[in-house]
Structures are given as C-alpha cells and as structure tokens.
Coordinates of C-alpha atoms in Angstrom, one line a residue:
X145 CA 22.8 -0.9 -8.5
X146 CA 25.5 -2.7 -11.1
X147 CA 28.0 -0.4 -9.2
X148 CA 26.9 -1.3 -5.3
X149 CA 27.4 -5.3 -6.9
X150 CA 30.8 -4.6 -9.0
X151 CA 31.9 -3.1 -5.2
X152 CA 30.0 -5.9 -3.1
X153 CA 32.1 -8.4 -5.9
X154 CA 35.4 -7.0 -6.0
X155 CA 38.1 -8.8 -3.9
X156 CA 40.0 -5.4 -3.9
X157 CA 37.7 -3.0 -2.6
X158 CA 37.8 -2.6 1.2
X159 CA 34.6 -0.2 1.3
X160 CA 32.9 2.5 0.8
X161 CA 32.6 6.3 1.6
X162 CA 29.2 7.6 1.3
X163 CA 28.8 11.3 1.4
X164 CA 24.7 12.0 1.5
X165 CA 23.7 15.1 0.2
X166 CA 20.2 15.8 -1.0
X167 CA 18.4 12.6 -1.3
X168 CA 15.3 13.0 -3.6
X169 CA 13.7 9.8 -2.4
X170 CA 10.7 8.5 -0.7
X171 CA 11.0 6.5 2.7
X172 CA 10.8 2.8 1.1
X173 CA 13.9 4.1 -1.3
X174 CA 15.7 4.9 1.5
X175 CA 14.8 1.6 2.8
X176 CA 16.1 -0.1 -0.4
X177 CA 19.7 1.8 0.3
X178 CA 19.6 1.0 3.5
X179 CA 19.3 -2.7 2.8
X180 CA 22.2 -1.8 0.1
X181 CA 24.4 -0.4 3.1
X182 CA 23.9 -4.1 5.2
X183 CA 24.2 -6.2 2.3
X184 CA 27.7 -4.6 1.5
X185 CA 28.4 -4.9 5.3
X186 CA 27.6 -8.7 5.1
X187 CA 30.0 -9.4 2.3
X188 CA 32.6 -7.6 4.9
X189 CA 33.0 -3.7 3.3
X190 CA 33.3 -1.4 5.7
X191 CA 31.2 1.6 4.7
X192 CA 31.4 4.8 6.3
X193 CA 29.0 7.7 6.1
X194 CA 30.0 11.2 6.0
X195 CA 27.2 14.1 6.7
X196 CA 26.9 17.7 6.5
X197 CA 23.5 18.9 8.1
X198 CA 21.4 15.9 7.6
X199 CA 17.4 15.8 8.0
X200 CA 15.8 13.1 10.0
X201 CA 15.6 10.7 6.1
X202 CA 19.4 11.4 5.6
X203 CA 20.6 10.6 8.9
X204 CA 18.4 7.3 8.8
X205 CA 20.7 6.0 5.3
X206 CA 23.5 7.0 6.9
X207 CA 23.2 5.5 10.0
X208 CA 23.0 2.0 8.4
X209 CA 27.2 2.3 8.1
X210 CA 29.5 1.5 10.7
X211 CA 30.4 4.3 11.3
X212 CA 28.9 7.9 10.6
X213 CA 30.8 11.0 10.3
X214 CA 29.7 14.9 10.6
X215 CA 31.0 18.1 9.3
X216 CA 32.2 19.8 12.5
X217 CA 29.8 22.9 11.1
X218 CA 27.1 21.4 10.6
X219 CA 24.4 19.1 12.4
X220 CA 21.7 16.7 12.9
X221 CA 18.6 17.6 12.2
X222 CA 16.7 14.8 13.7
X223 CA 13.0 16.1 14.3
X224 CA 10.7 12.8 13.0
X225 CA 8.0 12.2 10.7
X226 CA 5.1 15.0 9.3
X227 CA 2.7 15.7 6.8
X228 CA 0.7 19.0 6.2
X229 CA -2.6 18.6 4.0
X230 CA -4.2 21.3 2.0
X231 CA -7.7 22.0 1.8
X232 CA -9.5 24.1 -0.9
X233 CA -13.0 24.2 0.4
X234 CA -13.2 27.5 1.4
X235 CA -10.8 28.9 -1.4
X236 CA -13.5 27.9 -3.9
X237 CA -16.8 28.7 -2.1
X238 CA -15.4 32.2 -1.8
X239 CA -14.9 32.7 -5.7
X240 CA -17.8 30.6 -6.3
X241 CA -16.3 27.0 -7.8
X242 CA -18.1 23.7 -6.7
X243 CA -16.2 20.8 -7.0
X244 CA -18.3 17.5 -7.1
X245 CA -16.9 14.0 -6.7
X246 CA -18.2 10.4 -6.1
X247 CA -16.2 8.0 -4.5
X248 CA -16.2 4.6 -3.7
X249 CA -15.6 4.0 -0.4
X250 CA -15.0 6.1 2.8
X251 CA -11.3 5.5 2.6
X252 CA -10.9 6.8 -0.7
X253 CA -10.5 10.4 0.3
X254 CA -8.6 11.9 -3.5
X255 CA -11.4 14.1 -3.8
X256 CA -11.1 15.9 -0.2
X257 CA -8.6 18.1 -0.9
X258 CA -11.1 19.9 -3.7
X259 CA -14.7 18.9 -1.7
X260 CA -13.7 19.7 2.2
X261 CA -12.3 22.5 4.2
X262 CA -10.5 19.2 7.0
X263 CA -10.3 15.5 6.5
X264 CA -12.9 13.6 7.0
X265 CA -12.7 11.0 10.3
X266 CA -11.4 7.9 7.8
X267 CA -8.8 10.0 5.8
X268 CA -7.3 11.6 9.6
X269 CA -7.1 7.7 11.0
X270 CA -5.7 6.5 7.5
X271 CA -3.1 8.9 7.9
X272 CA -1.9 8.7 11.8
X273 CA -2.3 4.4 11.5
X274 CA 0.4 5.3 8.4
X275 CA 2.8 7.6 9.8
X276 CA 2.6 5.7 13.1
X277 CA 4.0 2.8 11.3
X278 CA 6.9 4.8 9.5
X279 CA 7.8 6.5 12.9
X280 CA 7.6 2.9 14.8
X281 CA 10.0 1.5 11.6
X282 CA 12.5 4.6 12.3
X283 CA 12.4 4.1 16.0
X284 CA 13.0 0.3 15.5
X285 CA 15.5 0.8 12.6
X286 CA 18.1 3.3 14.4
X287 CA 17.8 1.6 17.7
X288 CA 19.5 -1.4 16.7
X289 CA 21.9 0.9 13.9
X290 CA 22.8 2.7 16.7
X291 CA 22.7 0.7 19.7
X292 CA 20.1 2.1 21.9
X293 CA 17.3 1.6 23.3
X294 CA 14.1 2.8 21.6
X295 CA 13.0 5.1 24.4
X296 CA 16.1 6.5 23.9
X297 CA 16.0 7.0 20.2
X298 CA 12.3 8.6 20.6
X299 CA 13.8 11.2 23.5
X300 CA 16.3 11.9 21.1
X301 CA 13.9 13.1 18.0
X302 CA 11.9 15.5 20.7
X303 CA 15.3 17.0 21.7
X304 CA 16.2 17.4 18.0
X305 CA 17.8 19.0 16.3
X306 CA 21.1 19.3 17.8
X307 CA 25.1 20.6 16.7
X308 CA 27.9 18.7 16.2
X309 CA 28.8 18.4 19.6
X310 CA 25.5 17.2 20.9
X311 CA 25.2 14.8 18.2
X312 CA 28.3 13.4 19.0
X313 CA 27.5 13.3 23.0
X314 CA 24.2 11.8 22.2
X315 CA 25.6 8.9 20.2
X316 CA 24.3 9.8 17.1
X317 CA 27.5 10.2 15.1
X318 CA 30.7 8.6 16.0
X319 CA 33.1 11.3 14.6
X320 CA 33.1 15.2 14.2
X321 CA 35.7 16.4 11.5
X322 CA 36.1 19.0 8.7
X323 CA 35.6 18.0 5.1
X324 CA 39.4 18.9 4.7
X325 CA 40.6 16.3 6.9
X326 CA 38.0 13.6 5.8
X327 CA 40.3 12.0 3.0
X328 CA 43.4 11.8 4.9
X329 CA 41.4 10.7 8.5
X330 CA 39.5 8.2 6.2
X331 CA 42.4 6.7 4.5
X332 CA 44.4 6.6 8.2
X333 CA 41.5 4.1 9.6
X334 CA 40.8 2.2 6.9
X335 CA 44.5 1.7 5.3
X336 CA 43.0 2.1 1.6
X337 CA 43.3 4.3 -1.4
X338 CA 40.5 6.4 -1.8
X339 CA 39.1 6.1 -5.4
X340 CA 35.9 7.4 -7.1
X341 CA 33.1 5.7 -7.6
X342 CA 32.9 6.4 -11.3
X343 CA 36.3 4.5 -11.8
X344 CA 34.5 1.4 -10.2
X345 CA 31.4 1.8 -12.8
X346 CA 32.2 -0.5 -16.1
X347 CA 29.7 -0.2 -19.6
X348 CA 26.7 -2.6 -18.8
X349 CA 28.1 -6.1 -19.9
X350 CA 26.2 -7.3 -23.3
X351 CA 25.9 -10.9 -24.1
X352 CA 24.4 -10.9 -27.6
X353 CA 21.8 -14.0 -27.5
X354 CA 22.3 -14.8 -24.3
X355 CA 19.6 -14.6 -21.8
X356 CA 18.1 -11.5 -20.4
X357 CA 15.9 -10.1 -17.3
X358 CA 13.8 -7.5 -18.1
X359 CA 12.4 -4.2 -15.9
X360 CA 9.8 -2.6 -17.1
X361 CA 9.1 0.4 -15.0
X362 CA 6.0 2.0 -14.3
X363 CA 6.7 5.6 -12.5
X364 CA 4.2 8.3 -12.6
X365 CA 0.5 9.0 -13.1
X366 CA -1.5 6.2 -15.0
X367 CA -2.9 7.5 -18.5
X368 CA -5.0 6.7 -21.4
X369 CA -2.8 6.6 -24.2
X370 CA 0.8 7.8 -24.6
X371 CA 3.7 8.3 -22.1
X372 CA 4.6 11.7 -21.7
X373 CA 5.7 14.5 -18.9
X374 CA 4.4 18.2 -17.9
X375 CA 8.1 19.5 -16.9
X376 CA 7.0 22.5 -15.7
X377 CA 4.4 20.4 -12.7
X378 CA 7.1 17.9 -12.7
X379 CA 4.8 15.4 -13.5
X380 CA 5.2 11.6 -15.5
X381 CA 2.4 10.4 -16.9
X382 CA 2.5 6.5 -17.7
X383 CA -0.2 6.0 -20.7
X384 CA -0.9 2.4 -21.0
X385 CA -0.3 2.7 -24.6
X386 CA 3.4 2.8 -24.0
X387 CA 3.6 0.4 -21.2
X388 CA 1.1 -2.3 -22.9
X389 CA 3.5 -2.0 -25.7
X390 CA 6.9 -2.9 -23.4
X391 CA 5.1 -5.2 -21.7
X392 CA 4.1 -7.3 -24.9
X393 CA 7.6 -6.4 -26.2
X394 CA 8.7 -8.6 -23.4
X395 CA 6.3 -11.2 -23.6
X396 CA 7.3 -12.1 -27.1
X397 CA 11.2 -11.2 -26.8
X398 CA 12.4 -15.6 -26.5
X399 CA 15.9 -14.1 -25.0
X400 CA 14.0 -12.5 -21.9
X401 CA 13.9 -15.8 -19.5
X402 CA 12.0 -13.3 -16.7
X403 CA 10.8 -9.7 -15.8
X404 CA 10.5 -7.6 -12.8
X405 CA 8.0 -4.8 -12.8
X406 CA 9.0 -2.0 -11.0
X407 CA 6.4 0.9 -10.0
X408 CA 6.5 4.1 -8.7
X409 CA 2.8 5.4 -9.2
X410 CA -0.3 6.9 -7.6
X411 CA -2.4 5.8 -10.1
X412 CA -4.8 7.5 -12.2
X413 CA -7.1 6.5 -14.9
X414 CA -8.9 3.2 -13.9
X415 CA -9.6 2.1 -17.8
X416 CA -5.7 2.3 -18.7
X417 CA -5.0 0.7 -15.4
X418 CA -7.1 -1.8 -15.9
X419 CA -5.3 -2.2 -19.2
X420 CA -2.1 -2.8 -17.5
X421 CA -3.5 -5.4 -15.2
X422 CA -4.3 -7.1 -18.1
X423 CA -1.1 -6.8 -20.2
X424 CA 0.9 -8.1 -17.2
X425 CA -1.6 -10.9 -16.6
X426 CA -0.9 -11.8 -20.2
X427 CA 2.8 -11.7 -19.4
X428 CA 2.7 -13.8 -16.6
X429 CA 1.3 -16.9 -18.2
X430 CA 4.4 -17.3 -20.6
X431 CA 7.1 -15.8 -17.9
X432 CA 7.7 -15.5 -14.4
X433 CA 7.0 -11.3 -13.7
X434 CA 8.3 -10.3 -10.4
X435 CA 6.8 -7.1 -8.4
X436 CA 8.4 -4.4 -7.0
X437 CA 7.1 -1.5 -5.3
X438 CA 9.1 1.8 -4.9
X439 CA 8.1 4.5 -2.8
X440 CA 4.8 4.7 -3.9
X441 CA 2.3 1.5 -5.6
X442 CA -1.4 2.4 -4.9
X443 CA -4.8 2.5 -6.6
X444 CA -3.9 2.5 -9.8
X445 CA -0.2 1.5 -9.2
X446 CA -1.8 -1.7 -7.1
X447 CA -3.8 -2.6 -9.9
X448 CA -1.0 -3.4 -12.3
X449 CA 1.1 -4.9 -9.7
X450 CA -1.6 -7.5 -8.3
X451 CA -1.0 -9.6 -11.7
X452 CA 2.3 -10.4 -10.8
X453 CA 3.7 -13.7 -9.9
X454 CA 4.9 -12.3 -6.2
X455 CA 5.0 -8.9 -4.9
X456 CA 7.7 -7.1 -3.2
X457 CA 7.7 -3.8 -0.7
X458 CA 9.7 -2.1 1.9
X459 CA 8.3 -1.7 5.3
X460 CA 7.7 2.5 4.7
X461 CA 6.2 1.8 1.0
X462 CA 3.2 3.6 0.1
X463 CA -0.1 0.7 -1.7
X464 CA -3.2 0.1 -1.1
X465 CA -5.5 2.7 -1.7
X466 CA -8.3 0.1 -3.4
X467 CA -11.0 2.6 -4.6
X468 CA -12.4 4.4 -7.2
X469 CA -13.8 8.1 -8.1
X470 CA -14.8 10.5 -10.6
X471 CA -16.4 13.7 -10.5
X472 CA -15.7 17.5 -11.8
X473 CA -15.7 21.3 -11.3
X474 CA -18.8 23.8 -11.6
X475 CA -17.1 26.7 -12.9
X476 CA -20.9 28.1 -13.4
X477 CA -21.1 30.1 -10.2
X478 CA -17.7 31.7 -10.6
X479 CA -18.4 33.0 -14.4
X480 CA -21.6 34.2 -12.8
X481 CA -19.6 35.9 -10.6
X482 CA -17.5 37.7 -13.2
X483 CA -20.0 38.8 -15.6
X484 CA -19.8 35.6 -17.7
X485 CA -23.0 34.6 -19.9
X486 CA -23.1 31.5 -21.0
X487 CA -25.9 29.6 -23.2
X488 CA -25.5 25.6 -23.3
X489 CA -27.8 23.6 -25.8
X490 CA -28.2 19.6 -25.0
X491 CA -30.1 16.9 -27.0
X492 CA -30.3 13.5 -24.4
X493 CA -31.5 13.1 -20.7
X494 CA -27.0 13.3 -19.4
X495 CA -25.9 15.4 -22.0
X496 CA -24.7 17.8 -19.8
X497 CA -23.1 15.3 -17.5
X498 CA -19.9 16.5 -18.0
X499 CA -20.7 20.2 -17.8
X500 CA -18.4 22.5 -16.2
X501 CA -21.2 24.9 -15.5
X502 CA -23.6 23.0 -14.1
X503 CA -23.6 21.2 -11.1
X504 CA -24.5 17.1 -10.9
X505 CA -28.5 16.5 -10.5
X506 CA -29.1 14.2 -7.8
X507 CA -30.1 11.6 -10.6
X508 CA -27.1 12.0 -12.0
X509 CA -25.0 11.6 -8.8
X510 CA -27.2 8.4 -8.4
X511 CA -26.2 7.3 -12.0
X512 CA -22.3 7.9 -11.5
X513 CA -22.4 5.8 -8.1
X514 CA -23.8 2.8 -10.0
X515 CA -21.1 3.3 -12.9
X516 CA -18.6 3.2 -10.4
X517 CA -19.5 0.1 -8.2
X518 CA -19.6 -1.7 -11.3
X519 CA -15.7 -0.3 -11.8
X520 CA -15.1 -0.5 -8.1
X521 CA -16.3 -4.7 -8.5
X522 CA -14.1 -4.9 -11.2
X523 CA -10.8 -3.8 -9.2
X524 CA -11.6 -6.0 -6.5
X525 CA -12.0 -9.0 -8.9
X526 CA -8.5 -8.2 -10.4
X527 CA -7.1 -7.8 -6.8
X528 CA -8.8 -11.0 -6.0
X529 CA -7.7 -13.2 -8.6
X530 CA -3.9 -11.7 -8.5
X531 CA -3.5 -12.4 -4.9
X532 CA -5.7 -15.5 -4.3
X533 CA -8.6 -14.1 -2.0
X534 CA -12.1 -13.7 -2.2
X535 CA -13.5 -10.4 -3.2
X536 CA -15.3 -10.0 -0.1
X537 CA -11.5 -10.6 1.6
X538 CA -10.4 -7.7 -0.6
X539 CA -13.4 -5.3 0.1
X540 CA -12.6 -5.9 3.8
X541 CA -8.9 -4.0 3.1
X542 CA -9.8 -2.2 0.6
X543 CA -12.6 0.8 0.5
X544 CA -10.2 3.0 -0.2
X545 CA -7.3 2.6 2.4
X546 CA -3.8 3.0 2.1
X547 CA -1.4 0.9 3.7
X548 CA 2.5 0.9 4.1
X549 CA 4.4 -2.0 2.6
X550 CA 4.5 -3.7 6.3
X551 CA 0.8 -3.0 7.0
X552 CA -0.3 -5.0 3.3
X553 CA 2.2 -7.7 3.7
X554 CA -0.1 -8.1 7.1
X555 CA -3.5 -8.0 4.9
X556 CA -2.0 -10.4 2.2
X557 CA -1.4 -7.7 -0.7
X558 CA 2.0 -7.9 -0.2
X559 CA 4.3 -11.1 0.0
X560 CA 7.7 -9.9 1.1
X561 CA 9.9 -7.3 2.4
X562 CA 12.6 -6.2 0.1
X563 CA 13.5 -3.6 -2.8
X564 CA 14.7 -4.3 -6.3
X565 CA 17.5 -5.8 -5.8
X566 CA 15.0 -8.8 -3.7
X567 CA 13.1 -8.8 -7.0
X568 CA 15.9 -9.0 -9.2
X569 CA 17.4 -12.2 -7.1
X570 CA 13.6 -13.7 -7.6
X571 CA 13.6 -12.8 -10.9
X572 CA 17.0 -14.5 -11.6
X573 CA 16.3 -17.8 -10.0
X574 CA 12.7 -18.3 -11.6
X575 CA 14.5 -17.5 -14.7
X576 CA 16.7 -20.8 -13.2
X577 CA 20.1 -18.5 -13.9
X578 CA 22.8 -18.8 -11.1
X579 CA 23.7 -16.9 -8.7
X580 CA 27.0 -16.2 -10.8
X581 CA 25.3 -16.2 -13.9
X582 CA 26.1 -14.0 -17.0
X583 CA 22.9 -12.2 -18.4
X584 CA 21.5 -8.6 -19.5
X585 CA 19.5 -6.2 -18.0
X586 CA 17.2 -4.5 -19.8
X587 CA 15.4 -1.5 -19.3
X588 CA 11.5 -0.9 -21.0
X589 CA 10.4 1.7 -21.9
X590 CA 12.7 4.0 -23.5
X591 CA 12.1 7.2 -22.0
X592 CA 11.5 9.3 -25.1
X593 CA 8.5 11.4 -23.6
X594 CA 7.5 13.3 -26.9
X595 CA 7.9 16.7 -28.8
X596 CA 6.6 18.8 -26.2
X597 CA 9.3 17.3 -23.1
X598 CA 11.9 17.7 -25.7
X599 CA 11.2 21.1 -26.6
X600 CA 10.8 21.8 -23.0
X601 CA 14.1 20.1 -21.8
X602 CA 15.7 22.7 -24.6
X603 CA 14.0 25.3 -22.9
X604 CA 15.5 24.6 -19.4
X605 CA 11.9 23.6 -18.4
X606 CA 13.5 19.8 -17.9
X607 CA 15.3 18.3 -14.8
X608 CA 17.4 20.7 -13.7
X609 CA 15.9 23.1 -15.3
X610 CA 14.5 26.5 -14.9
X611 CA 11.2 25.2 -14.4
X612 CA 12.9 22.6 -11.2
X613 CA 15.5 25.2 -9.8
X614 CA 12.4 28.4 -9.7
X615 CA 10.2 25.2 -7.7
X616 CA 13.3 24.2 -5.4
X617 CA 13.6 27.5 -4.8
X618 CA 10.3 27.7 -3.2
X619 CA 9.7 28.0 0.3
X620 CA 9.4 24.8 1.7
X621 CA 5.7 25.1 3.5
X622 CA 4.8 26.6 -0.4
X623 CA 6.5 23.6 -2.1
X624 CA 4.4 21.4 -0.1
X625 CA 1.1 23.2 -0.5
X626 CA 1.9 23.1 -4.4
X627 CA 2.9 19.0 -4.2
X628 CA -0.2 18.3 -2.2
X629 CA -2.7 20.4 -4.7
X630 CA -4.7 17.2 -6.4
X631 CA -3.6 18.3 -10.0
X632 CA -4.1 15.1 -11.8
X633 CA -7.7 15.6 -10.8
X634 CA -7.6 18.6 -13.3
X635 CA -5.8 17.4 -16.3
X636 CA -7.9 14.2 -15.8
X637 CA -11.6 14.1 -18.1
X638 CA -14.2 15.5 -16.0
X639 CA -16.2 11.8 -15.1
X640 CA -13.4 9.5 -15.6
X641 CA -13.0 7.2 -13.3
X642 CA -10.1 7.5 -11.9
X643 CA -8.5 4.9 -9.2
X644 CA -5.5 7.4 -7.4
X645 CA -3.8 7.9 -4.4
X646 CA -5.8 10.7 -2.0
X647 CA -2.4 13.2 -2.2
X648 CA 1.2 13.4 -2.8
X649 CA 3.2 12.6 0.0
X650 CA 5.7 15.3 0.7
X651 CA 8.8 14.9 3.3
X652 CA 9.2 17.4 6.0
X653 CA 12.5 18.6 7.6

C-alpha cells in the first residue's frame, strides 16, 4: 500500500506495469486492488496489465487498467463463479461416527458438512442469493472496464475460455504479444523507463513522537487464549489473548491519535469473540477505531467488528453469518466397530456431556439449545448496540445468514463500500491529520506465532514450505475438498460454543 501511494505521489512516475501471476486472494481483495488500479488512474497513471493464462479473478484485476495485455501463448480463462461443498454424512455412517450439533438458527449451517449427506433448503438459497451477487458485481464490473454491454459480458463467460486470438477478437484484451517484446513495446507507447518496483519502495518513514494510526489485524480462526498457527493445515488461529493485549496496547499508547481494525476471519470460539467485542468497545470510547473487512468478516469475525465506530466492506466480502453452535463426535459406534472396549465412570446428572462415546440424550440436546439462545441473545445484543438497531432488527438478518459486503450494507451491518485504504483515509481524518500529513503506521500484533510455528517454519512446514508446496501440489477438486473439510470443528472443545462461518470458501478456475 505505501508503494501504490509513493507511485500515486510521485510527479515522475508516468505508470505502472502490472504483471498478475498467481493471486492468492479472496474476491473483496481483488476488489480492494481493483479500487487501487482506478485510484492510480484518477491521479492520471497510466497502468497497463500484462497476463499469461489468467482465471476468471485474474482477468477481473487486470481488466481495471487501461489497457490489458496477453502472452500470445497463453489465454483467458474466463468461465465465472463456483463453489463445490463436501458432505460427510455417509462417510461416517459407513464407519460408524455420529456427529451431533446444535445450532441456532436455520441459517447457520457450520455443522452440515459433518451432520448431512446435501444442504439443507436455507444453506442451498444462502449460497445461490451469494454467488448471484458476486457474478452480478463481475458482470456489472467488466461491463463498464471493458465497454460492453452486460449481455455481452455474460455470453462471453459461457463461451469461455478462449486463446489469444479469440480473446483479442472478443474485446477482452487489447494487445497479444510475447513476454520478450513486452519491455520494449511498453516503453515505445508509453515513452518511459521502465523501472522495478522495489526501487520505488522507501523504509517506512518514522517520526519519533509524532502521531500514529494503528492496524491491528485480526486474520484467522478466533481462539481462546494465545495466537498461534497449524502450518501443516495452513491455519491462523487469533486467540483473544493476543489480540485483547494489542488492542489495550493501543488504547493506552497517547501517540496513537486513531485505529483501524482490519479482519480476515471466520470466526470461531464465541467466548474469545465475545472478548474482542469487548476490548474494541473499550477502545472506542477513548479513540475513533475504524472497521475493515477483508475477504472474509463473519460470525465470529462480525462480532469484533460491530464495536467499531463505522464499518467498511467491498461489494464481494464475505459477513454476516449471525449464529451460534456447538456440538461433538460419537466415536462410540466406530470403536465398537473395531473391537474397542471401553468402560466410562461419571459422578453428576451431564458428566458425560462431552463424551466422545456417547451420543447427546434428548435432555441433554434440550439443555445445550437453552445454553445457546442465551449465547445466541448475547451476540444479537452486541450486534445491536454496535450498529444502533433493535435486537429484534438483528434477529430479522441474522439466524445464521451470510451476506456479501453489498447485501449487509443493504441490512445496515455494513456502512460503506471500500477496502483499507477507505478505512485508513477515515481513520486519518477522525484522527483530524491532513490529507498531507506526516504520521506512522503501525502494525499490532507482532506475528511471532510460538515455538511450535518456529520449529515448523525450520522444518519447511512454513509458507513456502514443504507442507504448502505437497498441498499446492494437489489436485485442485482434492484441494478444495480438503479446504472445505470443517476442521476448526475438530480442534475446537467438544460443546463450545462456537460462532463460525458454515465453510471455507474456495475459488474455482
């Protein structure tokens, strides 16, 4: 970001070349760089895009340039929006494993992936009213980018993919050309150097006392306790230990005029998420603390971020998801099954409550129902008093349901369109700095994620790992069924109540 400004600043840069590769992001991110791409356009850069076989979430960046070049070998691969859903129902009947869940309400649909062999009617509508949206914001979004009417822009995705030359023909690109004449066909139209974009990136300005914005970033599955990461899932989990800690570390720093809290999370626990709530809640009656959502902000994720002072989302951002559950896993019929004995001694009525070989009673499924509405109350009276509604407004959009950014900006859970760099501009004026003021930017928490990622990033098990390449190198239909695999619901306490998004969202070719 300090980069795209130092270029969006800098009388003596003309433009920019982008050359999108792999783009490990979620749809709102690629909304953020797409408002990156216009912004720099405003401020009169000329930014071209240069592409090699892009997918239909590459092509959309890229087509926010003005102009877009393609390798003459490779393509577009413009084929729309899909998700593919895995459903363990009959796995585990078959080897004799009963999942049991409670949920609060019929939106909240975490638990299916474990408890049903399909979705259930609310999670299939959930998910077609959500992708309809993205595919309606893509259709909308490279119409005007590329100058056509949106009939045309949907014919083109059920004709995709298509070569070099059809792209071309079809007005999706404007130049074909091999990477060894891009420099010299680059620096012919535009009449500039060509430079890299590390020689444009300076040390992050300090201003010793001076003032300071903070970000504190939330990005991964909500925890009890301490932050730390499972390399080899490729999970973050955010214990509200270490954010509650950053977040007071903010409150009480006097150089930080303003903060803006930046999450990327499903959720998880609803205790340490209802911790967060309340440390930001805290935070925001001494200083202004500005919301924004990245690819993903639901249950859990919504629950911190409905403290905030004003809440920002792209249109394609995944929130919502206002519900609760808890449950576990009968492992009794499958040790049965293997020739497993097994000899459990209780003292008190739910002693057993959290068995893993025994099933729920139907008393104690009644029990666990009334622990959660009272859990389930709570969230709506923290959603209620964040955003200035009645609970019974908030139970009308909640139950459960997800919603893209565009969709809860609609239903009042989200303010405004934008990414980070909106939030940071909102940050910096209730902080009452100028537009061309001097400040720092600083960055909580550390990431320091413990003994075990350390040893683990020795190992290769860390980005860019072993661990990362032998998953990237996965099929992709086997990638996805390993993404979508609920596995926070097993590293979670059995009967913790947990407020989570229902899967991981997973972009198809």
């Amino acid at each position: 970001m300090r980069t795209l400004r130092t270029i969006e600043r800098r009388s003596d840069v003309r433009g920019l070349l982008l050359r999108i590769g792999d783009l490990e992001a979620g749809w709102a991110q690629a909304q953020e760089l797409r408002a990156w791409i216009h912004r720099l356009r405003r401020a009169g850069k000329r930014v071209l895009a240069y592409l090699e076989a892009p997918a239909t979430q590459h092509y959309y960046v890229a087509a926010a340039a003005d102009r877009v070049l393609l390798d003459d070998a490779g393509g577009v691969r413009l084929q729309g929006l899909g998700e593919t859903h895995f459903y363990l129902r009959g796995l585990f009947d078959h080897v004799g494993v009963q999942p049991q869940f409670v949920r609060i309400a019929e939106y909240k649909a975490a638990p299916e992936g474990l408890t049903r062999s399909a979705p259930s009617g609310p999670a299939r509508e959930m998910t077609a009213a959500r992708l309809d949206d993205v595919f309606e914001q893509l259709v909308r979004d490279l119409a005007r980018d590329r100058r056509l009417s949106p009939a045309r822009v949907r014919a083109l995705i059920d004709h995709g993919p298509f070569t070099a030359p059809q792209a071309r023909s079809a007005g999706l690109v404007d130049e074909v050309l091999a990477p060894a004449d891009l420099q010299r066909q680059v620096q012919r139209s535009t009449h500039a150097e060509l430079v890299p974009l590390a020689a444009l990136a300076r040390a992050r300005d300090r201003w010793p006392g001076g003032p300071a914005l903070a970000i504190v970033v939330i990005d991964g599955d909500i925890v009890d306790g301490q932050s730390s990461s499972i390399p080899l899932l490729g999970r973050e989990l955010v214990g509200d230990g270490t954010l509650v800690a950053a977040l007071d570390a903010v409150r009480l720093d006097p150089r930080i005029r303003a903060v803006v809290l930046r999450i990327d999370s499903p959720g998880g626990s609803a205790l340490a998420s209802h911790h967060l709530w309340a440390a930001v809640r805290a935070l925001r009656r001494v200083k202004p603390v500005i919301v924004s959502l990245a690819n993903v902000a639901a249950s859990g994720g919504y629950y911190a971020a409905c403290a905030g002072d004003r809440i920002f989302a792209e249109p394609a951002a995944i929130t919502g998801s206002i519900g609760i559950f808890t449950g576990k896993v009968n492992f009794g019929g499958l040790l049965r099954r293997l020739g497993i004995g097994h000899d459990t001694s209780l003292r008190g009525a739910r002693a057993g409550l959290d068995s893993s070989v025994a099933p729920y009673s139907a008393e104690e499924q009644r029990f666990i129902l009334q622990q959660l509405q009272h859990f389930y109350r709570r969230f709506l009276g923290a959603v209620a008093t964040g955003r200035g509604l009645t609970q019974d407004a908030v139970h009308a959009v909640a139950r459960g349901r997800i919603w893209t950014g565009a969709q809860a900006q609609r239903q009042g859970l989200v303010d405004a369109v934008g990414g980070l760099q909106e939030a940071l501009l909102e940050a910096q004026r209730r902080a009452g700095l100028a537009d061309d003021a001097a400040f720092d930017l600083v960055v909580l928490p550390r990431r320091d994620r413990g003994l075990l990622a350390r040893a683990a990033r020795l190992l290769g098990a860390g980005a860019g790992g072993p661990g990362e390449q032998a998953a990237a190198a996965l099929p992709p239909a086997l990638r996805a069924l390993v993404a979508d695999l609920p596995l926070p619901l097993w590293y979670a306490r059995s009967g913790q109540a947990l407020a989570r998004l229902p899967y991981e969202l997973v972009n198809l070719p």
